[in-house]
Coordinates of C-alpha atoms in Angstrom, one line a residue:
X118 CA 0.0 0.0 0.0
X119 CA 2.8 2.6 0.7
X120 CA 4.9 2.2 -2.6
X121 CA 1.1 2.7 -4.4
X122 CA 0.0 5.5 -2.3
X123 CA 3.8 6.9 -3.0
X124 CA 3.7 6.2 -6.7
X125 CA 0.6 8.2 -7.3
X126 CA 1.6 10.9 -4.5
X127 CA 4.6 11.6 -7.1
X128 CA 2.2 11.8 -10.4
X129 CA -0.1 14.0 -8.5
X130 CA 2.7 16.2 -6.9
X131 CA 3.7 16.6 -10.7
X132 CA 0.8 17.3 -12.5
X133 CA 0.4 20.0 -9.7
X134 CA 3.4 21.7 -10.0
X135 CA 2.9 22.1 -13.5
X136 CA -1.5 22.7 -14.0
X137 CA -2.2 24.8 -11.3
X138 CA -1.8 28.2 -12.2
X139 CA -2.3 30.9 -9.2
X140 CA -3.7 33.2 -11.6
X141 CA -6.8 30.8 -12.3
X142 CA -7.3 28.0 -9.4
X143 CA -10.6 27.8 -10.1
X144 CA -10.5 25.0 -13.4
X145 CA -7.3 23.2 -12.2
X146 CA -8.2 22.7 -8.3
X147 CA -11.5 21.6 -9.0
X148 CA -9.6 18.5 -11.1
X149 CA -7.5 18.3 -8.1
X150 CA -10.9 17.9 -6.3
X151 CA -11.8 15.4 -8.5
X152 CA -8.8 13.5 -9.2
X153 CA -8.1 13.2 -5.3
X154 CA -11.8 11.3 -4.8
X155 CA -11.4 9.0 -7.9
X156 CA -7.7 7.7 -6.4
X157 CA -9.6 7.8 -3.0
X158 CA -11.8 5.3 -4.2
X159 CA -9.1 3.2 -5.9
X160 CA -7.7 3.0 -2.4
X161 CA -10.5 2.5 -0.3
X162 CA -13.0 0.6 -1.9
X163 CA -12.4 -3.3 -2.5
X164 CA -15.5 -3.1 -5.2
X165 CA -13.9 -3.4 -8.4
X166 CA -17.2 -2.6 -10.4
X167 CA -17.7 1.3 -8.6
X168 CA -14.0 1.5 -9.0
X169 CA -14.6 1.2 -12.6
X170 CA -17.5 3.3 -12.8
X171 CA -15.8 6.1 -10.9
X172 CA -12.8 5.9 -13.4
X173 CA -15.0 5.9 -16.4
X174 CA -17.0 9.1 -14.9
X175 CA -13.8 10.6 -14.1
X176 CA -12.5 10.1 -17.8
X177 CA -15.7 11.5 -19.2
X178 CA -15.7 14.9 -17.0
X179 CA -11.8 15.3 -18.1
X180 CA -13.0 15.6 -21.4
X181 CA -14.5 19.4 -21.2
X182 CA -12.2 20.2 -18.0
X183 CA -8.8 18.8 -18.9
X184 CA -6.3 16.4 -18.5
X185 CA -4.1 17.2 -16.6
X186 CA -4.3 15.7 -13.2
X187 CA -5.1 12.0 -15.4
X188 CA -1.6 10.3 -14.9
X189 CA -2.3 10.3 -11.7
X190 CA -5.5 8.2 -11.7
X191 CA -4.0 6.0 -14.5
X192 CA -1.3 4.7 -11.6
X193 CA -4.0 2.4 -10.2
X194 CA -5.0 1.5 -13.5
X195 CA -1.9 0.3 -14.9
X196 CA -0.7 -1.1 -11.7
X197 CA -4.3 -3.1 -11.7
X198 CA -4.4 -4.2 -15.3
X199 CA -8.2 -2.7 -15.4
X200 CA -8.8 -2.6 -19.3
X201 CA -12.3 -1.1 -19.2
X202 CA -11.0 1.9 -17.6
X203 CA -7.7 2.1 -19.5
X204 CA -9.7 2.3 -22.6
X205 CA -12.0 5.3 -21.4
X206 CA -9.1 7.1 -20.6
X207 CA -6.9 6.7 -23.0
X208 CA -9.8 7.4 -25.2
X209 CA -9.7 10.9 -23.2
X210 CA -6.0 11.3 -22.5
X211 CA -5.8 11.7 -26.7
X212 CA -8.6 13.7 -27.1
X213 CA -7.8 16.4 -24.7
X214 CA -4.0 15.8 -26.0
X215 CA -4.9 17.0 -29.4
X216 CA -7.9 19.4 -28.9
X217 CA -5.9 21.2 -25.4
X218 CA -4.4 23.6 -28.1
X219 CA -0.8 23.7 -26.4
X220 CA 1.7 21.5 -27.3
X221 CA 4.0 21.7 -24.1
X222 CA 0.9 20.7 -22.2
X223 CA 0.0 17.6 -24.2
X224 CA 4.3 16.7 -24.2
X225 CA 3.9 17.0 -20.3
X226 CA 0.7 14.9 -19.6
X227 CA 2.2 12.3 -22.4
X228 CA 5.7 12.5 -20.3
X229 CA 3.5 11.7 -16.7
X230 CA 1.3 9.4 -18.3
X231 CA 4.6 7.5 -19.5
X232 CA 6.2 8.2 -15.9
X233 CA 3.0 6.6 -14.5
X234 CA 3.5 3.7 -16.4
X235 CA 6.8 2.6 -15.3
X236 CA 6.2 3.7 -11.6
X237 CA 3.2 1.7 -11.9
X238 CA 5.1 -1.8 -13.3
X239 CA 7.9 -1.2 -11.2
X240 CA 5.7 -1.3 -7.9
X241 CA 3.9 -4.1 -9.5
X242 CA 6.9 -5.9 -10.0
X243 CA 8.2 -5.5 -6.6
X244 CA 5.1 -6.6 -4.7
X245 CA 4.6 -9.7 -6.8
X246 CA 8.1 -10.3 -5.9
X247 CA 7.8 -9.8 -2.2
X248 CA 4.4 -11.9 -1.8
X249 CA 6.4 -14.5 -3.8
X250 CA 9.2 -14.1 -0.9
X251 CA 6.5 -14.3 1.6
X252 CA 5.3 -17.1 -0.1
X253 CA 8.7 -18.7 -0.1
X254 CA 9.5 -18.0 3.0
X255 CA 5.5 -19.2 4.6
X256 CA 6.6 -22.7 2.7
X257 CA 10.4 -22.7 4.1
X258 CA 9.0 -22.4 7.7
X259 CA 5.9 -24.7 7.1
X260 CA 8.8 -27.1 6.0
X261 CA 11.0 -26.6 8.7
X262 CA 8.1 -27.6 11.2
X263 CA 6.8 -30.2 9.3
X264 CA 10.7 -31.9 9.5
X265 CA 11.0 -30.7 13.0
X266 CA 7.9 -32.8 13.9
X267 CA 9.0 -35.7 11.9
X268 CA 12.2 -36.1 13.5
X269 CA 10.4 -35.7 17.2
X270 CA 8.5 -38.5 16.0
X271 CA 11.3 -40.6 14.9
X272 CA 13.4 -39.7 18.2
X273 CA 10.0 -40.7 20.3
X274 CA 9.9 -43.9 18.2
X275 CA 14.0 -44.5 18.2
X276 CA 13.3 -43.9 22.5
X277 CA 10.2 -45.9 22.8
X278 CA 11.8 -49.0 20.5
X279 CA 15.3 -48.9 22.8
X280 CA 12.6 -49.2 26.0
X281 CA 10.8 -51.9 24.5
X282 CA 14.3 -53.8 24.0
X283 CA 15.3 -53.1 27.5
X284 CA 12.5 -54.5 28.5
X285 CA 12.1 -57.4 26.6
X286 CA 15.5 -58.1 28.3
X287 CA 15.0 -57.3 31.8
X288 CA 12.1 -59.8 31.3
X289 CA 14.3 -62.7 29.5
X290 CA 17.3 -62.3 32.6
X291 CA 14.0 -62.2 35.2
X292 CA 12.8 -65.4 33.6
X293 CA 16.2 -67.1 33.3
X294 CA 17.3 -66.6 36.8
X295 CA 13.8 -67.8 37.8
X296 CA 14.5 -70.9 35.2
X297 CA 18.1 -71.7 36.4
X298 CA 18.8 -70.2 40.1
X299 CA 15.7 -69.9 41.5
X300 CA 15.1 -74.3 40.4
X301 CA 18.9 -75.0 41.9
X302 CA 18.4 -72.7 45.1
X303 CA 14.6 -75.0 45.9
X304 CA 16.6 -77.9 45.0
X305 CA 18.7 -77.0 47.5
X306 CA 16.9 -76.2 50.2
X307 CA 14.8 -79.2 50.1
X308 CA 18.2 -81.7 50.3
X309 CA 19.1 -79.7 52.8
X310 CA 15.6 -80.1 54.4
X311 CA 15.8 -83.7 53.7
X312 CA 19.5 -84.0 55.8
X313 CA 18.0 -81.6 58.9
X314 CA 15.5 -84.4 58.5
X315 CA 17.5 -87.4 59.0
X316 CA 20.3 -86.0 61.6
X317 CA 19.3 -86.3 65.0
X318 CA 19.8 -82.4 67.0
X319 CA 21.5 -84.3 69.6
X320 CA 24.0 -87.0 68.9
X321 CA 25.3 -84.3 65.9
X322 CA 24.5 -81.2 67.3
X323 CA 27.6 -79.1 65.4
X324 CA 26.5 -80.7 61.8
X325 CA 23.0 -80.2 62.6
X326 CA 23.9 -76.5 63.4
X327 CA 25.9 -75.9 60.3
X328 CA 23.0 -77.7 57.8
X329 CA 20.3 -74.6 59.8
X330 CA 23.0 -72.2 58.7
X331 CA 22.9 -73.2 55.5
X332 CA 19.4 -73.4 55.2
X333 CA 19.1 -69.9 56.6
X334 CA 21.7 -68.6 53.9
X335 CA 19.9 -70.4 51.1
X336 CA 16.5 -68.8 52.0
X337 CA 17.5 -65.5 52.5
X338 CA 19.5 -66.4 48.9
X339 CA 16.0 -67.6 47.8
X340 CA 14.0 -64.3 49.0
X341 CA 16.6 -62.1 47.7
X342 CA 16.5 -64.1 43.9
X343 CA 12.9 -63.9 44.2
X344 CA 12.5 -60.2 45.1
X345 CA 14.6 -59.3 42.7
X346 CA 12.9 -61.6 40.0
X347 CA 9.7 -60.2 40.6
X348 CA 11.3 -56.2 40.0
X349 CA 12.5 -57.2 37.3
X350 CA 9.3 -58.8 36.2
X351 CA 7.1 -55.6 37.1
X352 CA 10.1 -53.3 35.5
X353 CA 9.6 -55.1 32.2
X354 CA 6.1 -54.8 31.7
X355 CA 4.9 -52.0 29.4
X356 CA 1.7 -51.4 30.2
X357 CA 0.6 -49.0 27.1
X358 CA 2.6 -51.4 24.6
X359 CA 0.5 -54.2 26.2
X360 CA -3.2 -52.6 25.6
X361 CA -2.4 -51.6 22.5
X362 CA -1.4 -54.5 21.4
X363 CA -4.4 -56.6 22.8
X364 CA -7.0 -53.4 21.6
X365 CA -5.1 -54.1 18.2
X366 CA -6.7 -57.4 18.0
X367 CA -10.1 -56.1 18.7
X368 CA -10.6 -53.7 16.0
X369 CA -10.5 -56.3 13.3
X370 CA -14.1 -56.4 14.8
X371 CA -14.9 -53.3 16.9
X372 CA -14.0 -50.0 16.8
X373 CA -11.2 -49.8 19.0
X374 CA -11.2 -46.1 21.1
X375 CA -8.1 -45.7 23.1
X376 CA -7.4 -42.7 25.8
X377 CA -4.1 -43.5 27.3
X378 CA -2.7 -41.0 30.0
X379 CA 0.5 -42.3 32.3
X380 CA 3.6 -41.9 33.6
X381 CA 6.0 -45.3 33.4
X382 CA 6.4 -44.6 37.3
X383 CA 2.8 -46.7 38.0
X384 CA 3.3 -49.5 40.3
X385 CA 4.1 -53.2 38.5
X386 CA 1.2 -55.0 40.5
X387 CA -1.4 -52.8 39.2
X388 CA 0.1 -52.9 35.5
X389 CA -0.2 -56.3 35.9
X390 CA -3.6 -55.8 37.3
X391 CA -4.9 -53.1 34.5
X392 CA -3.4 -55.7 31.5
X393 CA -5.2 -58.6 33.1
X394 CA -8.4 -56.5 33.7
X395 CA -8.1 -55.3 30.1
X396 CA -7.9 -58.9 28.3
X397 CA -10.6 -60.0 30.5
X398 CA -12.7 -57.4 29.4
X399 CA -12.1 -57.8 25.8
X400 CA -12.7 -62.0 26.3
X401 CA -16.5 -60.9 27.8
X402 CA -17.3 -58.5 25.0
X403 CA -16.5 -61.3 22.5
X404 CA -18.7 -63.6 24.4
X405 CA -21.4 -61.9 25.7
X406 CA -22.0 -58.6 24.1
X407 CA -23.3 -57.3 21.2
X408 CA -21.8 -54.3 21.0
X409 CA -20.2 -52.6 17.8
X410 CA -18.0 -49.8 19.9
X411 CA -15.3 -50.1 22.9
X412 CA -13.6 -47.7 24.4
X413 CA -10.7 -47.8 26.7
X414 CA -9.3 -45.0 29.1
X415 CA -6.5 -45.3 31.5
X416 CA -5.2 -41.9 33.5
X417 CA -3.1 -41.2 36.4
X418 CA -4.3 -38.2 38.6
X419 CA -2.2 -36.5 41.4
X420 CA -3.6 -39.3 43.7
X421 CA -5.1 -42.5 41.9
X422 CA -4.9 -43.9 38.9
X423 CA -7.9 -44.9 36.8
X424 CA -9.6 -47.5 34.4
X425 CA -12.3 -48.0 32.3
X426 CA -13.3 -50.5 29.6
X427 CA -16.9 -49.6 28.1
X428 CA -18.9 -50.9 25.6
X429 CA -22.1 -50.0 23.7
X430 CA -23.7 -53.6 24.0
X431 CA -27.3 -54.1 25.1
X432 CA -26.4 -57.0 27.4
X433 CA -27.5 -56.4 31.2
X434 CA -25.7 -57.2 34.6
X435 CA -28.0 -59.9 34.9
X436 CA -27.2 -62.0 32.0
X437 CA -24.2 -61.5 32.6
X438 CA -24.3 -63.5 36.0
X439 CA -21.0 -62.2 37.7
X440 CA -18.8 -65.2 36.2
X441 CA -15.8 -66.1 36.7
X442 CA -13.8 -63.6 34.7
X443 CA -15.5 -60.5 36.7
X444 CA -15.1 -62.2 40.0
X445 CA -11.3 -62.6 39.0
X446 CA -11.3 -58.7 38.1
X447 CA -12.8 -57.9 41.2
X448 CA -10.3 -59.8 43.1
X449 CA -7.5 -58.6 41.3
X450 CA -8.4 -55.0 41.8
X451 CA -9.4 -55.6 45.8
X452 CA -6.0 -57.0 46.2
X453 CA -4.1 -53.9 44.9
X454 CA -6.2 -52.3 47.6
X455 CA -8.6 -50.9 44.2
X456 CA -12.0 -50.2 43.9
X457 CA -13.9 -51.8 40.8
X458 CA -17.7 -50.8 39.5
X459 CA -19.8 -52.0 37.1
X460 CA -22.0 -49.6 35.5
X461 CA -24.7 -50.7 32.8
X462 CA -26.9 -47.5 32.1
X463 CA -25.1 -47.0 28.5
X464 CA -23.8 -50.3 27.3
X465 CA -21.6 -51.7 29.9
X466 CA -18.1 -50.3 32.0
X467 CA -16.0 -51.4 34.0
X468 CA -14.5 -49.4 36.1
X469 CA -11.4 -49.3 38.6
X470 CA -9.8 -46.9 40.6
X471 CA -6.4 -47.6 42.8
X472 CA -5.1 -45.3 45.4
X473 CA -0.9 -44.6 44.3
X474 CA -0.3 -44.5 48.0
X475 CA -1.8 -48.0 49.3
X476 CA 0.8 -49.3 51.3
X477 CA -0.9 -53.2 51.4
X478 CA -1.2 -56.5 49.3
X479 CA 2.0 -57.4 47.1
X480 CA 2.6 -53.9 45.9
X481 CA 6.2 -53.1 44.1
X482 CA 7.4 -49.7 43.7

């Protein structure tokens, strides 16, 4: 807008200098006059049909009243490409060039009119080039973002697959101690067992001592294999890798709706307990409901962490008839020290709730 407004600021500055005449102001201001409202409404109004109309009324009152302000409208109509109201004026422009009756005049509205011109294409030019920079640089920093994103997404991937292995491992060392010490350590302990058995306390009481040492060293040995066993059990689980993969299965035949919000800091026992719960859940819906839809939330809040498996099936709590597999969630939840609902007003949910800070049951920080 301000090399435009410039542009024809210039023109009109000229055709000023030159047209108005202190002897007579009354001819040439009134063009002013006239001129300043025409470029007024090339400016202001975004209508491009009363923009021609004004330019077209403007050429036809220049023909009894002059010229001379005229390069200044044709800035706007260059710059625009409007070939309705080029045609007007340049229909006027040459009339009141040869009919003005001074040459000098018609070589100066000729010379602005060509000055016009080239102001005109020149500011042209440079704003299609800058929108084209804009453009350029709108698509460099759409780019940029999009590639920023991608490689987040491949770093969250490259993290999330290096967990996954580290688990996967932590669980193959937890089952292979389990396999191989844990087996030797309770073969041990029952041979020794078997020899506390058979030595009489009294006749040998230093061997019988020893064999209670060693069976005291082998079941703290045995407590401390298991303990650390079962971390390394509860370390390797991953919980959202787990639902997803078991929800996975499930939308070959439902639709699947997932709303998964955790830290990896939730307790093993009731990962274990949330997986179970979930795959239970899933094993119902195949044979009882009818449903179409599930949908499965899990979120930790500042004091509890939450589940819910829903469905839209039609199938009541009675039919249902409290089975086996929800008498197992219900125990599994009760023994994490949970809470666990049933609610069947819109389909049927399952609901469980577990307190982070229950101190009772099996639980493993």
């Amino acid at each position: 807008m301000g090399k435009k407004l410039a542009d024809t600021a210039v023109i009109t500055a000229f055709s000023a200098a030159v047209f108005l005449d202190v002897h007579s102001l009354y001819g040439p201001v009134i063009r002013l006059l006239l001129t300043i409202i025409v470029i007024s409404f090339q400016f202001a109004c975004e209508n491009k049909k009363i923009i021609t109309a004004a330019e077209i009324i403007y050429a036809l009152i220049c023909i009894p009243l002059g010229c001379g302000f005229m390069p200044a409208v044709c800035c706007s109509i260059i710059r625009e490409r409007r070939a309705v109201s080029a045609v007007f004026l340049s229909v006027s422009l040459v009339y009141c060039c040869i009919f003005c009756g001074s040459i000098r005049s018609a070589a100066v509205i000729i010379g602005l009119t060509a000055l016009s011109a080239v102001l005109s294409l020149r500011t042209a030019s440079l704003i299609e080039k800058e929108n084209e920079l804009i453009r350029l640089r709108d698509s460099d920093t759409e780019l940029t973002n999009s590639l920023r994103e991608k490689n987040r997404l491949l770093l969250d991937r490259q993290d999330y697959e290096v967990n996954l292995a580290m688990l996967t491992e932590r669980n193959r060392i937890a089952r292979e101690i389990h396999d191989n010490v844990g087996h030797m350590l309770s073969r041990s302990l029952l041979q020794t067992g078997a020899m506390l058995a058979v030595i009489d306390k009294n006749d040998r009481p230093s061997e019988y001592e020893s064999l209670c040492g060693l069976k005291d060293t082998l079941d703290s040995a045995m407590n401390s294999i298991r303990e650390s066993v079962h971390g390394l059990r509860y370390e390797s689980i991953d919980l959202h890798h787990a639902v997803t993969e078991a929800a996975s299965a499930m939308k070959e035949r439902y639709d699947v709706n997932m709303d998964l919000d955790f830290s990896e800091n939730m307790a093993g026992n009731v990962k274990l307990c949330f997986i179970s719960v979930v795959k239970e859940a899933f094993s119902n819906i195949i044979r009882h409901s009818n449903a179409n839809r599930i949908s499965v939330v899990i979120r930790e809040h500042p004091a509890l962490y939450q589940l819910s498996v829903t469905d839209n099936g039609t199938v009541k709590y009675d039919s249902v008839n409290f089975g086996m597999g929800l008498g197992n969630m219900r125990e599994r939840t009760e023994n994490i020290g949970g809470l666990f609902r049933i609610d069947t007003e819109k389909g049927f949910r399952i609901f469980i709730s577990v307190k982070k800070d229950y101190n009772g049951g099996n639980r493993v920080k």
